[in-house]
Coordinates of C-alpha atoms in Angstrom, one line a residue:
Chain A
X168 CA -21.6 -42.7 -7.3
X169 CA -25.0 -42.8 -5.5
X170 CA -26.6 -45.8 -5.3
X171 CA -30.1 -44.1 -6.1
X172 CA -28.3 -42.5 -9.2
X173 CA -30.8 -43.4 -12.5
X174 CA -28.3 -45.1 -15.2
X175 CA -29.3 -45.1 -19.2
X176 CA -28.2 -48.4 -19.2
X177 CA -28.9 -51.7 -17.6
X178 CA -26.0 -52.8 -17.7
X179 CA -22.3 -52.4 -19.7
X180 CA -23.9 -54.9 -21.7
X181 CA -26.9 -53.8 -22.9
X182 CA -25.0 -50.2 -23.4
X183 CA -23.0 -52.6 -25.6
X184 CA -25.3 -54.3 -27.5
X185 CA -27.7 -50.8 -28.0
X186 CA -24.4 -48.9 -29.1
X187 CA -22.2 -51.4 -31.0
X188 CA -23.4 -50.0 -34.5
X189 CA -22.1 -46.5 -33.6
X190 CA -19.0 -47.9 -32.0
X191 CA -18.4 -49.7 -35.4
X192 CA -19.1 -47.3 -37.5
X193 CA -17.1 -44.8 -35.8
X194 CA -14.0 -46.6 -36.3
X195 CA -14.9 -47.6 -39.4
X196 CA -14.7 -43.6 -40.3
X197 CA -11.5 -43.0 -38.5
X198 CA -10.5 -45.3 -40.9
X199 CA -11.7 -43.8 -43.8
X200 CA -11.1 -39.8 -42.6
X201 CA -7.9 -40.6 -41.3
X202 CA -6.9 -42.8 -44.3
X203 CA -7.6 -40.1 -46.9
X204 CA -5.3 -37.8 -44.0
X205 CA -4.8 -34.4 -44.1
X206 CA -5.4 -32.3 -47.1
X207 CA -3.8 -28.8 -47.8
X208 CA -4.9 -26.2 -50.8
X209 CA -3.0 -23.1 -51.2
X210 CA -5.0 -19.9 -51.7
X211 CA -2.7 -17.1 -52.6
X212 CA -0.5 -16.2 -49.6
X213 CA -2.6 -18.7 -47.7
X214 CA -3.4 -22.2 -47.0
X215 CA -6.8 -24.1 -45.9
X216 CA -5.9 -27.6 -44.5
X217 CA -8.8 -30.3 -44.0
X218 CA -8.2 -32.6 -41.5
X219 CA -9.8 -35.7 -41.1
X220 CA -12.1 -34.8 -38.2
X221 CA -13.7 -32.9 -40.4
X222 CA -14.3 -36.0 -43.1
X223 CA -15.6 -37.9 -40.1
X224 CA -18.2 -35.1 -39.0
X225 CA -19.2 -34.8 -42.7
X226 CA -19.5 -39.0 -42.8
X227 CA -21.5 -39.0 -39.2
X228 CA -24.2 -36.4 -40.4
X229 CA -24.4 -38.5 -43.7
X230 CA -25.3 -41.7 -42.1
X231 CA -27.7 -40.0 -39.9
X232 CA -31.6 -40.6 -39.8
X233 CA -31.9 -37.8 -42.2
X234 CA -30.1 -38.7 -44.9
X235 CA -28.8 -42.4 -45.1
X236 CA -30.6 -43.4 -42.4
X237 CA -27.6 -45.8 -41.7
X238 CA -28.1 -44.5 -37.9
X239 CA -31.8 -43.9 -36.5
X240 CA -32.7 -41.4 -33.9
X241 CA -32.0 -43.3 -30.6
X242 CA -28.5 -43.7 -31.8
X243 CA -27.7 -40.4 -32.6
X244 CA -28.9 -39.3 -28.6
X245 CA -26.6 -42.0 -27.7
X246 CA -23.8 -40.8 -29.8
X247 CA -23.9 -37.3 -28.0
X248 CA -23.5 -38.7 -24.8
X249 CA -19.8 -40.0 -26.8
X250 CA -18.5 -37.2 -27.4
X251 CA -17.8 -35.7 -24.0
X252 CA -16.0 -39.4 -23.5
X253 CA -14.0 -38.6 -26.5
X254 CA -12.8 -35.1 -26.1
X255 CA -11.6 -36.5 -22.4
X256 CA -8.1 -38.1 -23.7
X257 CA -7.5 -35.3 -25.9
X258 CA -8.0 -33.0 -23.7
X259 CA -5.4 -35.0 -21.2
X260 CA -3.0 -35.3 -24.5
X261 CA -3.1 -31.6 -24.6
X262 CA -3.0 -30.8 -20.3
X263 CA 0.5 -33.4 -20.6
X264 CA 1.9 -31.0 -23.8
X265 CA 0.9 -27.7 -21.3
X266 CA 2.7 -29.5 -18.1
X267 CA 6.0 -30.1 -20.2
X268 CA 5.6 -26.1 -21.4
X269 CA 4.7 -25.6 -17.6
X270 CA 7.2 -22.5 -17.7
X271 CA 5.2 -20.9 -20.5
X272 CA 1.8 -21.2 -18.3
X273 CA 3.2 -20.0 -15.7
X274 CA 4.9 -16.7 -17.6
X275 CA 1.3 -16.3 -19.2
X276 CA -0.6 -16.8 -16.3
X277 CA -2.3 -13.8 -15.5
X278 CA -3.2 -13.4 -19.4
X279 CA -5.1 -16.7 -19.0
X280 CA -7.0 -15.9 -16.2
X281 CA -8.3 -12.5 -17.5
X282 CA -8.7 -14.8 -20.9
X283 CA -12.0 -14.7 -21.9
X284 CA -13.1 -11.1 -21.8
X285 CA -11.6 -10.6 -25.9
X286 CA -15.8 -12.7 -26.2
X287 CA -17.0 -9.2 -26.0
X288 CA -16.0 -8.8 -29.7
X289 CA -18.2 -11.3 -30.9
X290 CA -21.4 -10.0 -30.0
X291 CA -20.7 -6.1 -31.3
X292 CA -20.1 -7.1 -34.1
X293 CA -22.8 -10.3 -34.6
X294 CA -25.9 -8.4 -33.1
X295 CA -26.2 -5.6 -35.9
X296 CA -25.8 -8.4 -38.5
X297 CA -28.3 -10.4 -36.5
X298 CA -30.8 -7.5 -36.5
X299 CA -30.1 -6.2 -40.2
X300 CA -31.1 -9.5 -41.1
X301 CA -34.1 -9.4 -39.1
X302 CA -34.0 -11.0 -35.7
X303 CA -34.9 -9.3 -32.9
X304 CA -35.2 -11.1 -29.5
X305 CA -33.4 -14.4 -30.5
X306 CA -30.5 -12.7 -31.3
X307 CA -29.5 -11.7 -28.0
X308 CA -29.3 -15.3 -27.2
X309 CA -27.6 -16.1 -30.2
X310 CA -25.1 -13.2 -30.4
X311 CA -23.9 -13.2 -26.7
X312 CA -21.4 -16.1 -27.0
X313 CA -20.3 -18.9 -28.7
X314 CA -23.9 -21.1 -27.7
X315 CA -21.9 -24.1 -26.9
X316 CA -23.5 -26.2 -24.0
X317 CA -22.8 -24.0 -21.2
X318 CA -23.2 -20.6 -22.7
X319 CA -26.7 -22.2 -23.6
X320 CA -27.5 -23.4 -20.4
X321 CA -26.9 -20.2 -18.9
X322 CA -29.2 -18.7 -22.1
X323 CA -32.0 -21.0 -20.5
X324 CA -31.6 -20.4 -17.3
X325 CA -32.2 -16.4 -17.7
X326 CA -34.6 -16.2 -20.3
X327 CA -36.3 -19.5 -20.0
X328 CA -36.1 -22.7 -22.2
X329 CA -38.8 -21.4 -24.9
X330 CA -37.9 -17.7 -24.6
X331 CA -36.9 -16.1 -28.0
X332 CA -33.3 -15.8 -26.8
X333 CA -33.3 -19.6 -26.1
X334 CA -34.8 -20.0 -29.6
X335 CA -31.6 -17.9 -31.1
X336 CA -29.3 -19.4 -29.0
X337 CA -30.4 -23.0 -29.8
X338 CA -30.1 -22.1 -33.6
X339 CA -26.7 -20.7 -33.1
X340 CA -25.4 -24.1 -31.1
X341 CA -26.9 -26.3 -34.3
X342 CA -24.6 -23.8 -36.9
X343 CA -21.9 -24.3 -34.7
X344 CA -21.7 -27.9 -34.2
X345 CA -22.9 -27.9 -38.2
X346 CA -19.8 -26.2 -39.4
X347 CA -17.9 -25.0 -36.0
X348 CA -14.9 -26.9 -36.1
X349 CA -14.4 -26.9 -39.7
X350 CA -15.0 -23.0 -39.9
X351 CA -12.9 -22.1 -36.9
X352 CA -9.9 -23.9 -38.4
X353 CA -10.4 -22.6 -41.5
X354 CA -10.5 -18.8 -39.9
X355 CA -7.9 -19.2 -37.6
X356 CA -5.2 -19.9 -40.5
X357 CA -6.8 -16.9 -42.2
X358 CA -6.4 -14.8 -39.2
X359 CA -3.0 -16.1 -38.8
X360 CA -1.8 -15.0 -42.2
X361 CA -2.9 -11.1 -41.5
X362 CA 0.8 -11.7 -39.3
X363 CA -0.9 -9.3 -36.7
X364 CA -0.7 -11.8 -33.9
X365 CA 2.1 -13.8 -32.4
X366 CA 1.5 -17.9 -32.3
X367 CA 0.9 -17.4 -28.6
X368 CA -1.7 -14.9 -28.5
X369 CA -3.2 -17.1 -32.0
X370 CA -2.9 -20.5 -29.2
X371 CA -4.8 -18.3 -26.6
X372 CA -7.8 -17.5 -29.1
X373 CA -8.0 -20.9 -30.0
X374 CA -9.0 -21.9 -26.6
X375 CA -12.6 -20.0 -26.7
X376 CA -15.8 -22.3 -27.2
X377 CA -15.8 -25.9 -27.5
X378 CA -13.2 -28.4 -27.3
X379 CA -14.0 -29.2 -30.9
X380 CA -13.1 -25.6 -32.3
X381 CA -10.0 -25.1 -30.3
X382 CA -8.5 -28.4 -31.8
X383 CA -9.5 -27.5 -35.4
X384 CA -8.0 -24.1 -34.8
X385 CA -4.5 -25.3 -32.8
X386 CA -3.6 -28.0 -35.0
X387 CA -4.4 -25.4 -38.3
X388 CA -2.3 -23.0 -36.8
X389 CA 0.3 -25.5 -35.5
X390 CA 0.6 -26.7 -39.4
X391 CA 1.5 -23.1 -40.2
X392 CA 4.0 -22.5 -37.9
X393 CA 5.6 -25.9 -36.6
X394 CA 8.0 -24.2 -35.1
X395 CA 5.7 -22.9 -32.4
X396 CA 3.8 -26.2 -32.2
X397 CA 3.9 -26.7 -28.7
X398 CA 3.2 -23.0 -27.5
X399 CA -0.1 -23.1 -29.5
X400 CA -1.1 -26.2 -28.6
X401 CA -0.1 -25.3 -24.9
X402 CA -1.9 -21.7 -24.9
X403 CA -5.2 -23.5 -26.5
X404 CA -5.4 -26.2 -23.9
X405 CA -5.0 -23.8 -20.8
X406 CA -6.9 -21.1 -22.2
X407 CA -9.6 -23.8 -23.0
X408 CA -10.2 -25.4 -19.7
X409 CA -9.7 -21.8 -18.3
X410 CA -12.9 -19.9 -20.5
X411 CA -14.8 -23.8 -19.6
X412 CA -14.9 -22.3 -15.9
X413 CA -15.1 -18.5 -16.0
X414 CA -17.1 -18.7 -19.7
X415 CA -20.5 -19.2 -17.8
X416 CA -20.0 -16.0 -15.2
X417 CA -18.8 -13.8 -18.5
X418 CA -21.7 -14.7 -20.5
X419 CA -24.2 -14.6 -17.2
X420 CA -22.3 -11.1 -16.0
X421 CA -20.6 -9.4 -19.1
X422 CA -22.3 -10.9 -22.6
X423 CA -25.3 -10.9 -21.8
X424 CA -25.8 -7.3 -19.9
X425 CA -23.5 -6.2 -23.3
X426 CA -25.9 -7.7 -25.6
X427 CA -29.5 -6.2 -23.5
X428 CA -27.8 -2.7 -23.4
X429 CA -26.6 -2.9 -27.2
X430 CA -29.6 -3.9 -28.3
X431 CA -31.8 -0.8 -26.8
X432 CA -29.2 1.2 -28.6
X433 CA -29.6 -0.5 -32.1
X434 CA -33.3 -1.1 -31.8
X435 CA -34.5 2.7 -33.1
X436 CA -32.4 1.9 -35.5
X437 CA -33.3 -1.3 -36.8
X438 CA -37.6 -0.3 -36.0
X439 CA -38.1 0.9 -40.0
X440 CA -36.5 -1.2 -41.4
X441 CA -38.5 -3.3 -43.4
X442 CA -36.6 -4.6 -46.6
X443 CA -34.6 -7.6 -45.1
X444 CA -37.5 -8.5 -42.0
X445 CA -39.5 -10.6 -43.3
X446 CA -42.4 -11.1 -40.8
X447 CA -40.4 -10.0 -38.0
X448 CA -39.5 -11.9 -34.5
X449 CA -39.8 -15.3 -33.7
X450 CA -40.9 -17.1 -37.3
X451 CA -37.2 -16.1 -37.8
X452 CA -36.1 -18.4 -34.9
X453 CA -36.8 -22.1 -34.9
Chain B
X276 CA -22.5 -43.4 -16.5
X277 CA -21.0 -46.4 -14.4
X278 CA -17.1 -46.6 -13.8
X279 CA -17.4 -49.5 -15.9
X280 CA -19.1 -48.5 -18.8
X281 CA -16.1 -45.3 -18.7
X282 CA -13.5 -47.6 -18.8
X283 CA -15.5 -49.6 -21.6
X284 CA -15.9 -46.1 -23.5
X285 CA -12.5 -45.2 -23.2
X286 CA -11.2 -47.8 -24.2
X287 CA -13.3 -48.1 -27.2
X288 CA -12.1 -44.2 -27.9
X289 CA -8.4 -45.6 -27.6
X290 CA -8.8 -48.1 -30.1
X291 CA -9.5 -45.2 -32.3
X292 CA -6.6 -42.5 -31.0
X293 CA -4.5 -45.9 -31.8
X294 CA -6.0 -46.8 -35.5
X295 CA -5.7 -42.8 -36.7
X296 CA -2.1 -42.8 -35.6
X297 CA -1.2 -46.0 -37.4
X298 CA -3.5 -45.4 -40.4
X299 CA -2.7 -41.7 -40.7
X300 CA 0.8 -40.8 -39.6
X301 CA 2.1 -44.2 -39.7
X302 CA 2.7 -45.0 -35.7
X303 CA 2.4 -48.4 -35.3
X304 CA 0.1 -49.8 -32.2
X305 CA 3.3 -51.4 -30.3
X306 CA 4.5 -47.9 -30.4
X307 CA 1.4 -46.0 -29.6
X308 CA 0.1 -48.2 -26.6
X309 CA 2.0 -46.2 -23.7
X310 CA 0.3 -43.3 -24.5
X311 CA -2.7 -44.9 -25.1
X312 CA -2.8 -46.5 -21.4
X313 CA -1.7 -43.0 -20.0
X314 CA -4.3 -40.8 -21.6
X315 CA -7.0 -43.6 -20.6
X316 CA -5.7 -43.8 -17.6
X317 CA -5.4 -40.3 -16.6
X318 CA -9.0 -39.3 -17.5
X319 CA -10.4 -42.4 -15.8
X320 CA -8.9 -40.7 -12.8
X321 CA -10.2 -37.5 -14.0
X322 CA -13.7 -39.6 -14.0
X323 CA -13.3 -40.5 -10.7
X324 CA -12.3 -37.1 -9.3
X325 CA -15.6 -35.1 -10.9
X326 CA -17.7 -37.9 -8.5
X327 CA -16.1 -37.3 -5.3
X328 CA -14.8 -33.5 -5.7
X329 CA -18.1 -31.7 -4.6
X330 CA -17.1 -28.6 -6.9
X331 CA -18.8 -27.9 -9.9
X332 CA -16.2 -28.1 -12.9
X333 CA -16.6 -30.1 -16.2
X334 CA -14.5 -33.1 -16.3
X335 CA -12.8 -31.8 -19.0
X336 CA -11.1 -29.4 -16.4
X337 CA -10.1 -32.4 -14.5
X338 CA -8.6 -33.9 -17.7
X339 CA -7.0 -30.7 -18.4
X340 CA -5.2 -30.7 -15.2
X341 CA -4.3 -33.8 -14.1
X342 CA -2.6 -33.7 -17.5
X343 CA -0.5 -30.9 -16.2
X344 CA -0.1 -32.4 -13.5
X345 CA 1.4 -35.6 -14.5
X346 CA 3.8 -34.0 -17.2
X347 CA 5.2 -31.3 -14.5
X348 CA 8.9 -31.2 -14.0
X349 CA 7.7 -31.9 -10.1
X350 CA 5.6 -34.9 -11.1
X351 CA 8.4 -38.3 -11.0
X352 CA 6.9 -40.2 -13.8
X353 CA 7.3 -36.6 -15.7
X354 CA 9.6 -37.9 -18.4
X355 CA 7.7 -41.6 -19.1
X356 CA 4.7 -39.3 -19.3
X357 CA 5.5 -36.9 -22.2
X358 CA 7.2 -39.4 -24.2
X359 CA 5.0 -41.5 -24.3
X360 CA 2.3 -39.4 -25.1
X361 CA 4.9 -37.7 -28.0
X362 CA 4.1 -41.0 -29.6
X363 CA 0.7 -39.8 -30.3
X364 CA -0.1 -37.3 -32.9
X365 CA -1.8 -34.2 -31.8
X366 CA -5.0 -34.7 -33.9
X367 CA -5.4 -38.5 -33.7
X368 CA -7.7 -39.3 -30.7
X369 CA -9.7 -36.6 -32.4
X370 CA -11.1 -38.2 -35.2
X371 CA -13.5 -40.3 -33.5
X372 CA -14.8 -37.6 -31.3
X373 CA -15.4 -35.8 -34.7
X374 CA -17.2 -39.7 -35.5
X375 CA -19.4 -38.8 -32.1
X376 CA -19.9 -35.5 -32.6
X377 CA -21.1 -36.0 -36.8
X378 CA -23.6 -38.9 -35.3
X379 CA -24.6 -36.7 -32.9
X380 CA -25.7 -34.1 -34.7
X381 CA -27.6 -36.4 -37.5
X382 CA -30.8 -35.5 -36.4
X383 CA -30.8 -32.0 -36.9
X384 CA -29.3 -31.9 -40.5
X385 CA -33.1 -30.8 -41.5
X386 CA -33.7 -28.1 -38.7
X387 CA -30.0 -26.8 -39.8
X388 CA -31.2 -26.3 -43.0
X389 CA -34.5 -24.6 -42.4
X390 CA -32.9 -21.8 -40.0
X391 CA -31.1 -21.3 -43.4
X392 CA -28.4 -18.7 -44.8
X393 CA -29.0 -16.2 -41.7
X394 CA -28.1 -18.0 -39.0
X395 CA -25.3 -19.5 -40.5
X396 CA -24.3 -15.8 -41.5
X397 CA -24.6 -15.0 -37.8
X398 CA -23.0 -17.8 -36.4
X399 CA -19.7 -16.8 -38.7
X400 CA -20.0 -13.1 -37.3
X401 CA -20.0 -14.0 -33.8
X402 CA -17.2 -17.1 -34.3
X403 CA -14.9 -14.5 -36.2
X404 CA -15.5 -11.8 -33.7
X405 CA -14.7 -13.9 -30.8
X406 CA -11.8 -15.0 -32.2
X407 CA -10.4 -11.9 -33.3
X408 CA -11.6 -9.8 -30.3
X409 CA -9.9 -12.8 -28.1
X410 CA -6.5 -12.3 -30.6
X411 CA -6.8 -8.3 -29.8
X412 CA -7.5 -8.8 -25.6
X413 CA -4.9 -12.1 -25.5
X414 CA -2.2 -9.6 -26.9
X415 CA -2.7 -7.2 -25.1
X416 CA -2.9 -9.0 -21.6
X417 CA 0.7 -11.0 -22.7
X418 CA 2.4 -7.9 -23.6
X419 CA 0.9 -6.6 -20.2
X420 CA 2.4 -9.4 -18.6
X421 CA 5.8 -9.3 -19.9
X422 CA 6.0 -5.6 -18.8
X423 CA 5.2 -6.5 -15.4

């Protein structure tokens, strides 16, 4: 590291002695979450699982400066700068499951690398719902991808950081760190039960957006088929660090030119309608 | 972030992989520390490589990888690698980054709220059409490449 580099922190110890609450408390909720472990309903053919990351999101929001106010607002900015640290050993946990399945990469490789375009989906059908319900601008940012950091980074850097799109996009990345892991698991174990897919293809899906989603939706889909455990787990993890390096030149190349052109096509459409837009445009954003 | 205050934050991230994997599926910490050491390990390396590799990709990349790397039938330590990590369950180092990531988002329960029922109507649409539309194109590109 440069020596000119800016640091947050003193000093290791006054990092420790600002953050010690949230180190605390975090493993005071793996305790709890992890305690309570994994919970399974079955729902006709079906099952949802809760796993504990989920209880631990749930308890980290509660404690916040909005509700408890167990945390205040200084630690939660310090807390995201965690998470990046935290998703680094399970994302090694999940590189050392792909190197001992290296065969399977290697058979799937030119899959993986084209991984990434199936994204496309995701914005025809989201940008008519977006504009039925009334959004117009911000919904090309928030229809375009998955808004996780990256995809909203390129967002900014196109539109500009208080453009409409940017507005929509922003909104988009609160839903989906809100309810993103616990929906995507959730889905994926639905869209495993249609039996359209194989566990490998199912793995490969899994590995769009964050880190977060793809290990709620591997380790749902890994409780449904055990068998295939290791496939899906294997497929995630490639096909995640893959779509973290080519996401940002499909979303800057292919989402985004997608979402301008589908837009002019739906607009007309969309121009009379009056019942569900309330006053229109950007009141709807943030 | 200083090397040291990584280590410190890895180790602190450890101590949770550890306590989920005894508390939850029942792996003691005796049994769960080589895996531990190697997943620390591995992404303080992969810490290390993001400063002094001048090419742009997210350390996660680097984690992702050296991973890889390490378990490969080519790598020597191959077998000590993956059976040590064995020892720890899939999901357990993820808890706490769900801890972060809950924390993290604290402030903006209130602003979640206010964009209300629409975006969070959106934000399904687009999560379950990128998922499925990624199901439909993986399929297809895997059945491609077994033909080839």
């Amino acid at each position: 590291m440069k020596a000119n580099v800016e640091y947050m922190y003193k000093s290791l110890r006054t990092r420790f002695y600002s953050e010690k609450k949230i180190y605390l408390i975090s493993l005071f909720f793996v305790l709890i979450a992890d305690g309570i472990g994994e919970i399974k309903f079955h729902l006709g053919s079906g099952i949802i699982i809760l796993f504990p990351v989920f209880y631990a999101i749930i308890l980290g929001v509660l404690s916040g400066p909005q509700v408890s106010k167990i945390i205040n607002t200084k630690e939660v900015q310090a807390a995201s700068k965690l998470v990046i640290v935290g998703i680094c050993p399970f994302i090694v946990k999940l590189g050392i499951t792909a190197g001992a399945n290296l065969d399977m990469v290697i058979n799937a490789g030119p899959a993986l690398l084209l991984h990434g375009f199936g994204n496309v989906l995701g914005l025809i059908l989201g940008l008519p719902v977006a504009m039925l319900l009334g959004m117009r601008r911000e919904a090309i940012g928030a229809c375009s991808s998955l808004n996780r950091e990256y995809h909203m980074a390129v967002i900014n850097d196109v539109y500009g950081a208080s453009s409409a799109e940017s507005d929509g996009s922003l909104a988009l990345y609160i839903v989906g760190g809100m309810i993103g892991a616990i929906y995507f698991g959730v889905m994926a174990s639905f869209v495993a039960m249609l039996g359209w897919f194989t566990p490998q293809a199912l793995g490969m899906a899994s590995g769009v957006g964050a880190g977060i989603f793809m290990a709620s939706a591997s380790a749902s889909l890994a409780s449904i088929f055990p068998a295939h455990a290791a496939a899906i787990t294997t497929m995630a993890s490639t096909s995640n660090t893959i779509a973290g390096i080519t996401g940002i030149y499909i979303t800057m190349f292919i989402a985004i030119p997608l979402t301008e052109k589908f837009y002019k096509i739906l607009l007309p459409l969309f121009q009379h309608h009056h019942i569900l837009r309330t006053r229109g445009g950007r009141q709807n954003a943030l | 972030m200083r090397y040291k205050e990584w280590i410190f934050l890895l180790i602190i991230c450890a101590m949770g992989t550890g306590l989920a994997n005894w508390v939850g599926y029942g792996i003691s910490i005796q049994k769960s520390l080589p895996g531990l050491i190697i997943l620390t390990t591995i992404s303080v390396l992969a810490v290390v490589l993001v400063n002094i590799i001048p090419l742009k990709l997210p350390i996660i990349a680097y984690c992702s990888i050296l991973g890889l790397l390490s378990a490969a039938p080519f790598s020597p330590i191959h077998t000590w690698v993956i059976n040590s990590a064995n020892a720890i369950e899939f999901a357990a180092p993820f808890t706490i980054v769900g801890s972060f990531a809950g924390l993290a988002i604290g402030d903006k329960l209130k602003q979640f709220m206010s964009q209300g029922w629409k975006y969070v109507i959106v934000g399904m649409v687009v999560m379950t059409g990128t998922f499925l539309g990624s199901c439909l194109w993986d399929s297809m590109t895997l059945n491609l490449t077994k033909l080839l």
